[in-house]
Coordinates of C-alpha atoms (C1' of nucleotides) in Angstrom, one line a residue:
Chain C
X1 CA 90.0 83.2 70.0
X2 CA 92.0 82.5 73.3
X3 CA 90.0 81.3 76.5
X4 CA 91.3 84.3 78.7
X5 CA 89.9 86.6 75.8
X6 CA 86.6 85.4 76.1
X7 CA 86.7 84.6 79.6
X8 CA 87.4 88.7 79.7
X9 CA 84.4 89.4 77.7
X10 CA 82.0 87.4 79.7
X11 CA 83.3 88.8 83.1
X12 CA 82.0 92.1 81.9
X13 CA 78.6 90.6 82.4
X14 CA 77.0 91.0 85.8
X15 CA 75.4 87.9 85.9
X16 CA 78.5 85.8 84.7
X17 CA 81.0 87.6 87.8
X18 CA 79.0 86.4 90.1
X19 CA 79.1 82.7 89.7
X20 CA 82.1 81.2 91.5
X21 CA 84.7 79.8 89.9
X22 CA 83.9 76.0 89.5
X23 CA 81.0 77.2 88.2
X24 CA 82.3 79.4 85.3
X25 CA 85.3 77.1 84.6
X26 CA 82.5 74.3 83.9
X27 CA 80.4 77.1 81.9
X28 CA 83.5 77.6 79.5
X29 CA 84.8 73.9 79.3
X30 CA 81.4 72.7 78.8
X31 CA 80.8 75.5 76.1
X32 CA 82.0 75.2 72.5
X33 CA 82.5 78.2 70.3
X34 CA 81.0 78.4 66.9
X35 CA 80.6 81.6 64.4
X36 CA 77.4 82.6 62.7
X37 CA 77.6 84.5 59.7
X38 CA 75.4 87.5 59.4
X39 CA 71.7 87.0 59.2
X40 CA 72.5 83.1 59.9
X41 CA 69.4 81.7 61.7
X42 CA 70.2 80.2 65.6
X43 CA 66.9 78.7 65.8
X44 CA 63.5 79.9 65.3
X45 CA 60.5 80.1 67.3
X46 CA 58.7 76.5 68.0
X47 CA 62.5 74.7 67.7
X48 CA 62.9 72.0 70.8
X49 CA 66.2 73.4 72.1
X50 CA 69.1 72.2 72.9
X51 CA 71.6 75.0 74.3
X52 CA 72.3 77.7 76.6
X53 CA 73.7 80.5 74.7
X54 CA 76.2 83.5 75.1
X55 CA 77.7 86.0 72.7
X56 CA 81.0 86.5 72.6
X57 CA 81.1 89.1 69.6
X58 CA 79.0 90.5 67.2
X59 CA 75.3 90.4 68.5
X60 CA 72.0 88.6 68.3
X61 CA 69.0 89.7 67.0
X62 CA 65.5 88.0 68.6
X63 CA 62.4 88.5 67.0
X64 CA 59.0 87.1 66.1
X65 CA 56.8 87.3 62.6
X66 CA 53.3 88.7 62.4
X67 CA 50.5 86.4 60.6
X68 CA 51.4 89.0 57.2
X69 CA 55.1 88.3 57.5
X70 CA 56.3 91.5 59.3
X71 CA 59.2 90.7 61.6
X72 CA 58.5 92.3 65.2
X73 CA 62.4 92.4 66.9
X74 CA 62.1 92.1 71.1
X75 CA 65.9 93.0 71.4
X76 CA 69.7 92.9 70.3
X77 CA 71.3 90.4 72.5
X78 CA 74.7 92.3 73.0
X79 CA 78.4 90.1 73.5
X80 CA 78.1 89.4 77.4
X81 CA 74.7 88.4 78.1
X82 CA 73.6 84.7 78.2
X83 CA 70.3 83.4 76.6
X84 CA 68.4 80.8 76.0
X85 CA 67.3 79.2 79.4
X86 CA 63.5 79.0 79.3
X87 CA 63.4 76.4 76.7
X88 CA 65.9 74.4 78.4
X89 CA 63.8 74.4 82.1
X90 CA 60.2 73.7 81.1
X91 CA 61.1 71.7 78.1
X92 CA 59.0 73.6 75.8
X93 CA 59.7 75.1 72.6
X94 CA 61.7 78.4 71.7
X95 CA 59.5 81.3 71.8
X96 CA 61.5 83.6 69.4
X97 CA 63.4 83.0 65.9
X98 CA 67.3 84.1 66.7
X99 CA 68.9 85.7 63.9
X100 CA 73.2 86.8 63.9
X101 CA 73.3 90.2 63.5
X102 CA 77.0 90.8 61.3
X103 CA 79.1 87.8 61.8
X104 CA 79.0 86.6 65.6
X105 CA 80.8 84.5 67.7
X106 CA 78.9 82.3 70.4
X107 CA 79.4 80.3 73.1
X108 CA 77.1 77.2 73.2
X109 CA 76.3 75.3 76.9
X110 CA 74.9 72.0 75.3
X111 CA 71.7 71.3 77.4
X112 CA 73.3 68.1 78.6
X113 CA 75.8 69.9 80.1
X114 CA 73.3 72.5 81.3
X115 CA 71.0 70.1 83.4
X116 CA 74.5 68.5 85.2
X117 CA 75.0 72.2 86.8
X118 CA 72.1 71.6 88.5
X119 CA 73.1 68.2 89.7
X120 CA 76.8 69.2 90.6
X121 CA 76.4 73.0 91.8
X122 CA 73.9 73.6 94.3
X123 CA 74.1 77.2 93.6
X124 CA 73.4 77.0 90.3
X125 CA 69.6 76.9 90.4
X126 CA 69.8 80.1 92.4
X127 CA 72.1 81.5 89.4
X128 CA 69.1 80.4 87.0
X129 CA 66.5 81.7 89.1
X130 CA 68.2 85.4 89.2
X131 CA 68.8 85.4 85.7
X132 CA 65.3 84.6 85.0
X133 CA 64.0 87.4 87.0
X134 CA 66.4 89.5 85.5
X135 CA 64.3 88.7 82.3
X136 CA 61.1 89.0 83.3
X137 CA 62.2 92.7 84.6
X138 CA 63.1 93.8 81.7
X139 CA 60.5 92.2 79.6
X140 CA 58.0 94.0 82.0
X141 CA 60.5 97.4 81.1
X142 CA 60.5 96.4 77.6
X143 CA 56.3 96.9 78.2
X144 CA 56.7 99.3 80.2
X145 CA 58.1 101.7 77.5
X146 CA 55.7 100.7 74.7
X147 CA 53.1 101.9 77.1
X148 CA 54.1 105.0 78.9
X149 CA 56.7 106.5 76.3
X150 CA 56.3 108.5 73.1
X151 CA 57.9 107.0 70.1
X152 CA 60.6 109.9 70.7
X153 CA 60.9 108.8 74.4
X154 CA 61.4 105.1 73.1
X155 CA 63.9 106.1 70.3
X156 CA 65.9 108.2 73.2
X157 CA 65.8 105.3 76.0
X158 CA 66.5 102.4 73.4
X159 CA 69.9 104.4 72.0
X160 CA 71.0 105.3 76.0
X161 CA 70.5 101.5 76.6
X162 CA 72.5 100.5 73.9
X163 CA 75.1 103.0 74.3
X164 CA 75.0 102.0 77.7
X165 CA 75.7 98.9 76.8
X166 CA 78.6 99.3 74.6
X167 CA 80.4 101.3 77.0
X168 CA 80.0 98.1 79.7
X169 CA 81.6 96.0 77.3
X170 CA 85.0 99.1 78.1
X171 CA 84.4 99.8 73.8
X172 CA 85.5 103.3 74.9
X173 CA 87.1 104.3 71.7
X174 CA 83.9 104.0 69.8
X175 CA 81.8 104.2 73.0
X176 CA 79.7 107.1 71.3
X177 CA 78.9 105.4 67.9
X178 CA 75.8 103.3 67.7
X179 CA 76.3 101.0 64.4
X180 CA 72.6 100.8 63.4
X181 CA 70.7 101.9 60.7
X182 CA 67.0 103.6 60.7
X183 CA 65.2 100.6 59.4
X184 CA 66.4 98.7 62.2
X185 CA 65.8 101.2 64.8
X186 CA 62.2 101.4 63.3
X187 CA 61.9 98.0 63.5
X188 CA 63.1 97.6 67.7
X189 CA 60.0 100.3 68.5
X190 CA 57.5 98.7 66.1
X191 CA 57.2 102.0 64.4
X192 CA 58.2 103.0 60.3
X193 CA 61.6 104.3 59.3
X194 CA 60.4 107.3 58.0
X195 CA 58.8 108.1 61.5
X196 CA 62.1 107.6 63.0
X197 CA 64.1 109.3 60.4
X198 CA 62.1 112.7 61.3
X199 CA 62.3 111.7 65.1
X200 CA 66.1 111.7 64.8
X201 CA 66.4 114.8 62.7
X202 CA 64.4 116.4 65.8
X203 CA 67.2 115.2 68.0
X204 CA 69.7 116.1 65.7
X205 CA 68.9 119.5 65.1
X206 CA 69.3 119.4 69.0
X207 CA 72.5 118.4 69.2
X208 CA 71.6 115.7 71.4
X209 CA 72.7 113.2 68.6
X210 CA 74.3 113.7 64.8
X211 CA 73.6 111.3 62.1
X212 CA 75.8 109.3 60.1
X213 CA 75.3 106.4 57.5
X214 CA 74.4 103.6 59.1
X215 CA 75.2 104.4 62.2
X216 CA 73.9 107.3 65.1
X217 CA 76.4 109.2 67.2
X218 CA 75.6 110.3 70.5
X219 CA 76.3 114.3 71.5
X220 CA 74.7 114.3 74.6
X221 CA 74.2 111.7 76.9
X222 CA 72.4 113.5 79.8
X223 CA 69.7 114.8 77.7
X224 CA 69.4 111.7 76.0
X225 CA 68.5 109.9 79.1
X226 CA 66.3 112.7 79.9
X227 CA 64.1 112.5 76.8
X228 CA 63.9 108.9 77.5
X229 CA 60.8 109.1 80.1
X230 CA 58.8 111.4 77.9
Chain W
X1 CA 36.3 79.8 104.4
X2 CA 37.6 76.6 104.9
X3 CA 40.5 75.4 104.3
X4 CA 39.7 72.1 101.9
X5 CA 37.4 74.6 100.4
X6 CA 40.6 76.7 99.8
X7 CA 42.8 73.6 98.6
X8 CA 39.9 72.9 96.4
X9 CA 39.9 76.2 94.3
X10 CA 43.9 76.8 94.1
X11 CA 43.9 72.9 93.0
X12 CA 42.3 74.1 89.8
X13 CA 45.8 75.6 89.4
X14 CA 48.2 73.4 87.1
X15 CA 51.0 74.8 88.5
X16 CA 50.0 74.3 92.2
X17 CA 48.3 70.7 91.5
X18 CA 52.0 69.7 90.2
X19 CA 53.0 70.5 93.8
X20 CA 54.1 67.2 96.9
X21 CA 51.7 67.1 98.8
X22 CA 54.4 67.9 101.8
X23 CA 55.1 71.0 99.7
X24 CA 51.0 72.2 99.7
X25 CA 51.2 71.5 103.0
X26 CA 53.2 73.6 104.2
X27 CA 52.0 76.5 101.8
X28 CA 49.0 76.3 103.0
X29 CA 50.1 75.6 106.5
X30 CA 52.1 79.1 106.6
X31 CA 50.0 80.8 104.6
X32 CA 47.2 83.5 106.0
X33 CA 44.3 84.4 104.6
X34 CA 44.1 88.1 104.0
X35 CA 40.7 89.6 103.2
X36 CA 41.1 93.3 101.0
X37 CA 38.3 95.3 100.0
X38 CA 37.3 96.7 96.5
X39 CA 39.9 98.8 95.3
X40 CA 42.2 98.5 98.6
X41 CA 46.1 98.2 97.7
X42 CA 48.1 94.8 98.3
X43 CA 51.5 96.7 97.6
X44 CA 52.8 99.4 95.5
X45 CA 55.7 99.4 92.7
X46 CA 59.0 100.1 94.5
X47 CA 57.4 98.9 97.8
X48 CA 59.8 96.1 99.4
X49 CA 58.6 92.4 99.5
X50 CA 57.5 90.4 102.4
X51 CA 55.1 87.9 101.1
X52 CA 54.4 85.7 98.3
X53 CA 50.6 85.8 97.3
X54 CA 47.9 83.5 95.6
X55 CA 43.8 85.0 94.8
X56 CA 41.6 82.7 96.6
X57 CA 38.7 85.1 95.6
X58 CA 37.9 88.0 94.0
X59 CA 40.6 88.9 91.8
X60 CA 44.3 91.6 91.5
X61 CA 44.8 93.9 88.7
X62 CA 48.4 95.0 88.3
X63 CA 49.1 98.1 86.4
X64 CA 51.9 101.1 86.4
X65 CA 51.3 104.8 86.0
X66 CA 52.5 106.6 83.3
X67 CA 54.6 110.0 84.5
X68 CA 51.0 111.9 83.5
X69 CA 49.2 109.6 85.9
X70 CA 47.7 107.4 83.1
X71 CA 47.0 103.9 84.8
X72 CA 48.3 101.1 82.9
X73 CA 46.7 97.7 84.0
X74 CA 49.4 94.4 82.8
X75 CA 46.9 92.3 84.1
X76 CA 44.6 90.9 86.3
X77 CA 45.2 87.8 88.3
X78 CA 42.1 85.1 88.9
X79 CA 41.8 83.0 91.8
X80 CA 44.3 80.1 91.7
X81 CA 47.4 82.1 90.8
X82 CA 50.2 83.0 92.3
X83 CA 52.2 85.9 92.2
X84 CA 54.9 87.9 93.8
X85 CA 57.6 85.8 93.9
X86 CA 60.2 87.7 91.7
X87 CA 61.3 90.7 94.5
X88 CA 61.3 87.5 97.2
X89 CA 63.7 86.1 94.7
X90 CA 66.0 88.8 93.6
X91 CA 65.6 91.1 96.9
X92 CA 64.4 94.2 94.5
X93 CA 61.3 96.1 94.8
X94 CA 57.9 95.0 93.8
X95 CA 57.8 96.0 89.8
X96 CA 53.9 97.3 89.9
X97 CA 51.2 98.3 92.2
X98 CA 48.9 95.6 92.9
X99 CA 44.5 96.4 93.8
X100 CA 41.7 94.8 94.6
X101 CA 39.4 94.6 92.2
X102 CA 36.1 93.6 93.9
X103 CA 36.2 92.2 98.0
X104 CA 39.1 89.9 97.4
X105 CA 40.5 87.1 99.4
X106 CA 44.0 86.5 99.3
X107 CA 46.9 83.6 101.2
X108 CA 49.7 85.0 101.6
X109 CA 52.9 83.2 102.3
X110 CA 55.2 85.4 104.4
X111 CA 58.6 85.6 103.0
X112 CA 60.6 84.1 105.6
X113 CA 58.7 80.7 104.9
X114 CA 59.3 81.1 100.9
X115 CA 62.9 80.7 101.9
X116 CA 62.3 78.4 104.6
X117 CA 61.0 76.1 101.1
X118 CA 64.6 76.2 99.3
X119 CA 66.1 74.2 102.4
X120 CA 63.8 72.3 103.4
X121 CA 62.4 70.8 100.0
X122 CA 65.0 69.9 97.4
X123 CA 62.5 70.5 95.1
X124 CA 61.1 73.6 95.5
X125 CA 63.9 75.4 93.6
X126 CA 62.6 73.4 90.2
X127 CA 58.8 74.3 90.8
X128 CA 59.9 78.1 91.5
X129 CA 61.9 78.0 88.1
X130 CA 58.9 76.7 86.3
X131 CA 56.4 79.3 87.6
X132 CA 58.9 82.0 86.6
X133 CA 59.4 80.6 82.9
X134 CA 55.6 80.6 82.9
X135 CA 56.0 84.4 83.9
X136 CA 58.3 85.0 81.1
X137 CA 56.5 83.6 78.6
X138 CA 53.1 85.4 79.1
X139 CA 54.9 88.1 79.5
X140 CA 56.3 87.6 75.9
X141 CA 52.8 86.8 75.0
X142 CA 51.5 89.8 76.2
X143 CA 53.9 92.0 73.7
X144 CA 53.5 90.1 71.0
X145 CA 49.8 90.6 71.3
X146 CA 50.4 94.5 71.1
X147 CA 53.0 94.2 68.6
X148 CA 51.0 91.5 66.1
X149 CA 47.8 92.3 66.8
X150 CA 44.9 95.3 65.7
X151 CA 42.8 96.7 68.6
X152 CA 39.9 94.1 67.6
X153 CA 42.4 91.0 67.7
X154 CA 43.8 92.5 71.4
X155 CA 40.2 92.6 72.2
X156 CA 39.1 89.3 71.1
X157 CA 42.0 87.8 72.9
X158 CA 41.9 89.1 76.3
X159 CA 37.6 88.3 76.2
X160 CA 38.8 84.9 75.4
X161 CA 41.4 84.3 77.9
X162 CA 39.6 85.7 80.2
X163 CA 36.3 83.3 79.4
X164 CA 38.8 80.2 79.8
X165 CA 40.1 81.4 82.6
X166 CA 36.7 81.6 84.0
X167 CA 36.0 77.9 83.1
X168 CA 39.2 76.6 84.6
X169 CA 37.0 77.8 88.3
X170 CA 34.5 75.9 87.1
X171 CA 32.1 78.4 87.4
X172 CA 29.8 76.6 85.0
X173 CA 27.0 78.9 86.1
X174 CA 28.2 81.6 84.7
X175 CA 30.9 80.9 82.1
X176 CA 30.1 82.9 79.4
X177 CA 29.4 86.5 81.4
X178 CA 32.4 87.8 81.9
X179 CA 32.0 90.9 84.4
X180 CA 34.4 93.9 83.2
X181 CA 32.9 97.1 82.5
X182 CA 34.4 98.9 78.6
X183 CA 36.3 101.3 80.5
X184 CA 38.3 98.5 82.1
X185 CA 38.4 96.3 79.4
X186 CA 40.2 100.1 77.1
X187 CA 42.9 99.9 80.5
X188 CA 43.9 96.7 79.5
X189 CA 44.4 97.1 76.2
X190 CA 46.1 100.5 76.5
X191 CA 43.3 102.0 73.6
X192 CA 40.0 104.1 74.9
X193 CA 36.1 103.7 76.1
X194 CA 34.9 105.1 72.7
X195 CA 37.4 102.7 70.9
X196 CA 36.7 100.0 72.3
X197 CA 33.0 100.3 72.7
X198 CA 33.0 100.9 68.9
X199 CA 34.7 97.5 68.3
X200 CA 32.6 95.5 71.0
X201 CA 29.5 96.8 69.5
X202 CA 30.6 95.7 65.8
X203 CA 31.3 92.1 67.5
X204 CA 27.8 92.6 68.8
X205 CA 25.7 92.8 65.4
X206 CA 28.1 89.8 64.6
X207 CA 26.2 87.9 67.2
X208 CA 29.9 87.2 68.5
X209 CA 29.0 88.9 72.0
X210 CA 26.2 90.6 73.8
X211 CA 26.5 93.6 75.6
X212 CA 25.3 94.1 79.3
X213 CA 25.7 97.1 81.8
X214 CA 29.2 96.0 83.3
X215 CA 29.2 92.7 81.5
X216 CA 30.2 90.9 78.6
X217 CA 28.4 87.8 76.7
X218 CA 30.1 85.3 75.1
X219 CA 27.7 84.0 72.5
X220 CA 30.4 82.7 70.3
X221 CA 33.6 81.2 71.8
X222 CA 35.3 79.9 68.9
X223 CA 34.9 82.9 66.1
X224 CA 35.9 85.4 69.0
X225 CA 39.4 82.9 69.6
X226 CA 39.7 82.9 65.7
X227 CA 39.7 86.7 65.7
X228 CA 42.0 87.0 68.4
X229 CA 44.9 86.1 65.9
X230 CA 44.1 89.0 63.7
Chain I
dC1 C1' 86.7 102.8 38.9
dT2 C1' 82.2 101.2 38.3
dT3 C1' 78.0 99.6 39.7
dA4 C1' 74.6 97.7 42.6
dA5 C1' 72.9 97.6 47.0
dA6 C1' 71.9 99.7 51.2
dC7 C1' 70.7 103.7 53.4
dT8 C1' 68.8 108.4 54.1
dG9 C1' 65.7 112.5 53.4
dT10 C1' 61.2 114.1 52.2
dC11 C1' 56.3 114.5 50.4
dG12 C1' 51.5 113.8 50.7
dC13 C1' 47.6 110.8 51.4
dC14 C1' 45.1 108.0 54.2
dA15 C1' 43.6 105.0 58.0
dT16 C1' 43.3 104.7 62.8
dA17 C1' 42.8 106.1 67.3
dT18 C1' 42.5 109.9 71.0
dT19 C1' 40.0 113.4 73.1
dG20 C1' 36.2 116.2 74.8
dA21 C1' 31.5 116.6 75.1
dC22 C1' 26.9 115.4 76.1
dA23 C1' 22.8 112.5 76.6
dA24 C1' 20.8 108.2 77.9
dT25 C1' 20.7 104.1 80.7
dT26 C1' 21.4 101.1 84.6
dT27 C1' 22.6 100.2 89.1
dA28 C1' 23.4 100.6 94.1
dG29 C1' 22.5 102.7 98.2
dA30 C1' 20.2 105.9 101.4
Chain O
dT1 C1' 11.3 105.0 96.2
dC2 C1' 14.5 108.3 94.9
dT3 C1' 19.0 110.0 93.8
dA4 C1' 23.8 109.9 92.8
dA5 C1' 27.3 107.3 90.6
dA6 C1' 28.7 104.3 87.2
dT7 C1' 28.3 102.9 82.7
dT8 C1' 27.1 103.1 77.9
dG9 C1' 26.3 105.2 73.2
dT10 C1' 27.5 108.6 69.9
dC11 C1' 29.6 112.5 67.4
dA12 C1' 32.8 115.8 65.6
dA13 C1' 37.4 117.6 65.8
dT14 C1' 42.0 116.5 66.0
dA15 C1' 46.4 114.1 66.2
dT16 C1' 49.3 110.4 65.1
dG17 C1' 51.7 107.4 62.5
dG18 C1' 51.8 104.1 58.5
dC19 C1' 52.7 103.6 53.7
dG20 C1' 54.0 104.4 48.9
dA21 C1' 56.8 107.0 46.1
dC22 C1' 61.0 108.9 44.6
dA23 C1' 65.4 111.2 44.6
dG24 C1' 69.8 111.6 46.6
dT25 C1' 73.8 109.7 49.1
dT26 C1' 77.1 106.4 50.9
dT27 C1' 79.2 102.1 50.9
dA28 C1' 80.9 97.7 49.4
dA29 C1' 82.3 94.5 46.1
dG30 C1' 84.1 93.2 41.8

DNA sequence: CTTAAACTGTCGCCATATTGACAATTTAGA
DNA sequence: TCTAAATTGTCAATATGGCGACAGTTTAAG
């Protein structure tokens, strides 16, 4: 993959536009690429870590087990976003196991490199600092929705989100195509497949969205975003 | 109250007692005491920021509202934590409503002297990083507890956070009554009076707890942190 | 082309939690 | 001391969602 390729990918992310240039040239001559085949473990939760993360392509899937083995998924981290920070700044363990999700492409900040920012870039602890706040926002969101929303209100936010995402990253031909399958959607609201297969039969019989094998089209956007305070 | 009575309590803080002493200082040095009564507001969500805040006494509970009015408490914060530093950081609004719960006593450390911090101590950029990875990953706790956990476990947890919490005052006297009525206990945990009250009163006949009007009993403090991982 | 694996659609049963209602108890304040 | 408000205890009715089961469909891999 060429460096203006991936430098294009990453500038889609808000976060990453905003550092200045020193900063990201350092970011992606620091960083080394290396590709994860599906289901290929990162780390896992209680790891010592020892990078700064970003996807390039493909996507990462973050999750945590339950005493009986049941895997609870926080989120899909989506090609753009960075990860991996809070292990690196209060030295303690990982909190989450990070799984590839297809075959994915990451870029990898080694934590040596990662501790220099701060040394060379002034700026760069006020980087860190927004990004972290920028995580615990949308953790408080994340709790936020298991709270206030019905598991239809959850399905219909978490597929706007991720559309929304896909059409940041300018996938326009396939903007309206969501490749994921029930069990996994089950999985991101903590709820069973066959609850969310009759969920999305309601919305299909809508024509807010049309179902497809392994994947969910969206039909209608507006309403989508609608049913996603309910 | 005086003011080595104040550095007293919020030095029961580990964050805080990591602190320079310069940098306590000049918290406490800028910071006003604030006294709000029982259920008075601090700030509301979407409210913009102006001040960085620490209990001395009393104690916060931070909740949103659902779109039916439902209150949904996150948390309450004891005396010797801080909190409010994300919107001072990012410049957004305040992401919850903050009360008083009880006559509470509050610093607070107006924003212009948060900033003054980043210039004049090299160091307070690192500390700031630290409190919000703490943030981050109590936050995370918080969701796993939902996600992993059955209403008894949730239950079990928060008595015994809350009982350690307690004992890091050093309020010997009293360490093992912890003063929340069942109705506020059923807010935290996002469940009901009559479900909870069910569950406490099962813990009861296991000699785990005893039940007082308004308060709790620890009896037992390590079976109720064993059940807090079911 | 064939076959196995992954995914979807659908049922019914069951456990769990919510809700409304009402009585009893405890506390705080006039 | 008396009264109103807050809190607790309890029950029945109801709703919600999890889970096992099984058939049908689609895809991918050889």
């Amino acid at each position: 993959m060429q460096s203006d390729e991936i430098r294009q990918i990453l500038s889609k992310n808000a976060w990453f536009a905003s550092l200045s240039e020193s900063l990201t040239d350092k970011l992606l001559g620091k960083g080394k690429l290396r590709v994860l085949c599906n289901q290929q473990i990162l780390h896992q939760k209680n790891d010592s870590a020892n990078g700064f993360y970003c996807v390039v392509s493909g996507r990462i899937r973050v999750s945590n087990y339950t005493v009986q083995g049941k895997e609870l998924v926080l989120t899909w981290i989506q090609p753009g976003n960075w990860f991996g920070e809070i292990s690196l700044i209060d030295g303690l363990p990982r909190t989450h196991d990070a799984h590839a999700e297809d075959t994915t492409t990451i870029l990898k900040v080694p934590k040596s490199a990662f501790e220099q920012l701060f040394i060379e870039h002034q700026d760069w602890s006020q980087h860190i600092m927004r990004l972290l706040c920028q995580r615990v926002r949308s953790t408080f969101s994340l709790i936020d929705e298991t709270g206030c929303l019905s598991l239809k209100g959850q399905i219909c936010k978490r597929l706007s989100l991720m559309q929304q995402g896909l059409q940041e990253q300018n996938k326009y031909t396939k903007s309206f195509e969501i490749k994921i399958s029930q069990d996994a959607l089950a999985q991101l609201i903590h709820s069973s497949r066959q609850t969310v297969n009759k969920i999305l039969q309601d919305l299909q019989s809508d024509n807010v969205i049309a179902l497809r094998y392994g994947k969910i089209v969206i039909l209608n956007r507006s309403v989508l975003q609608e049913l996603g305070q309910i």
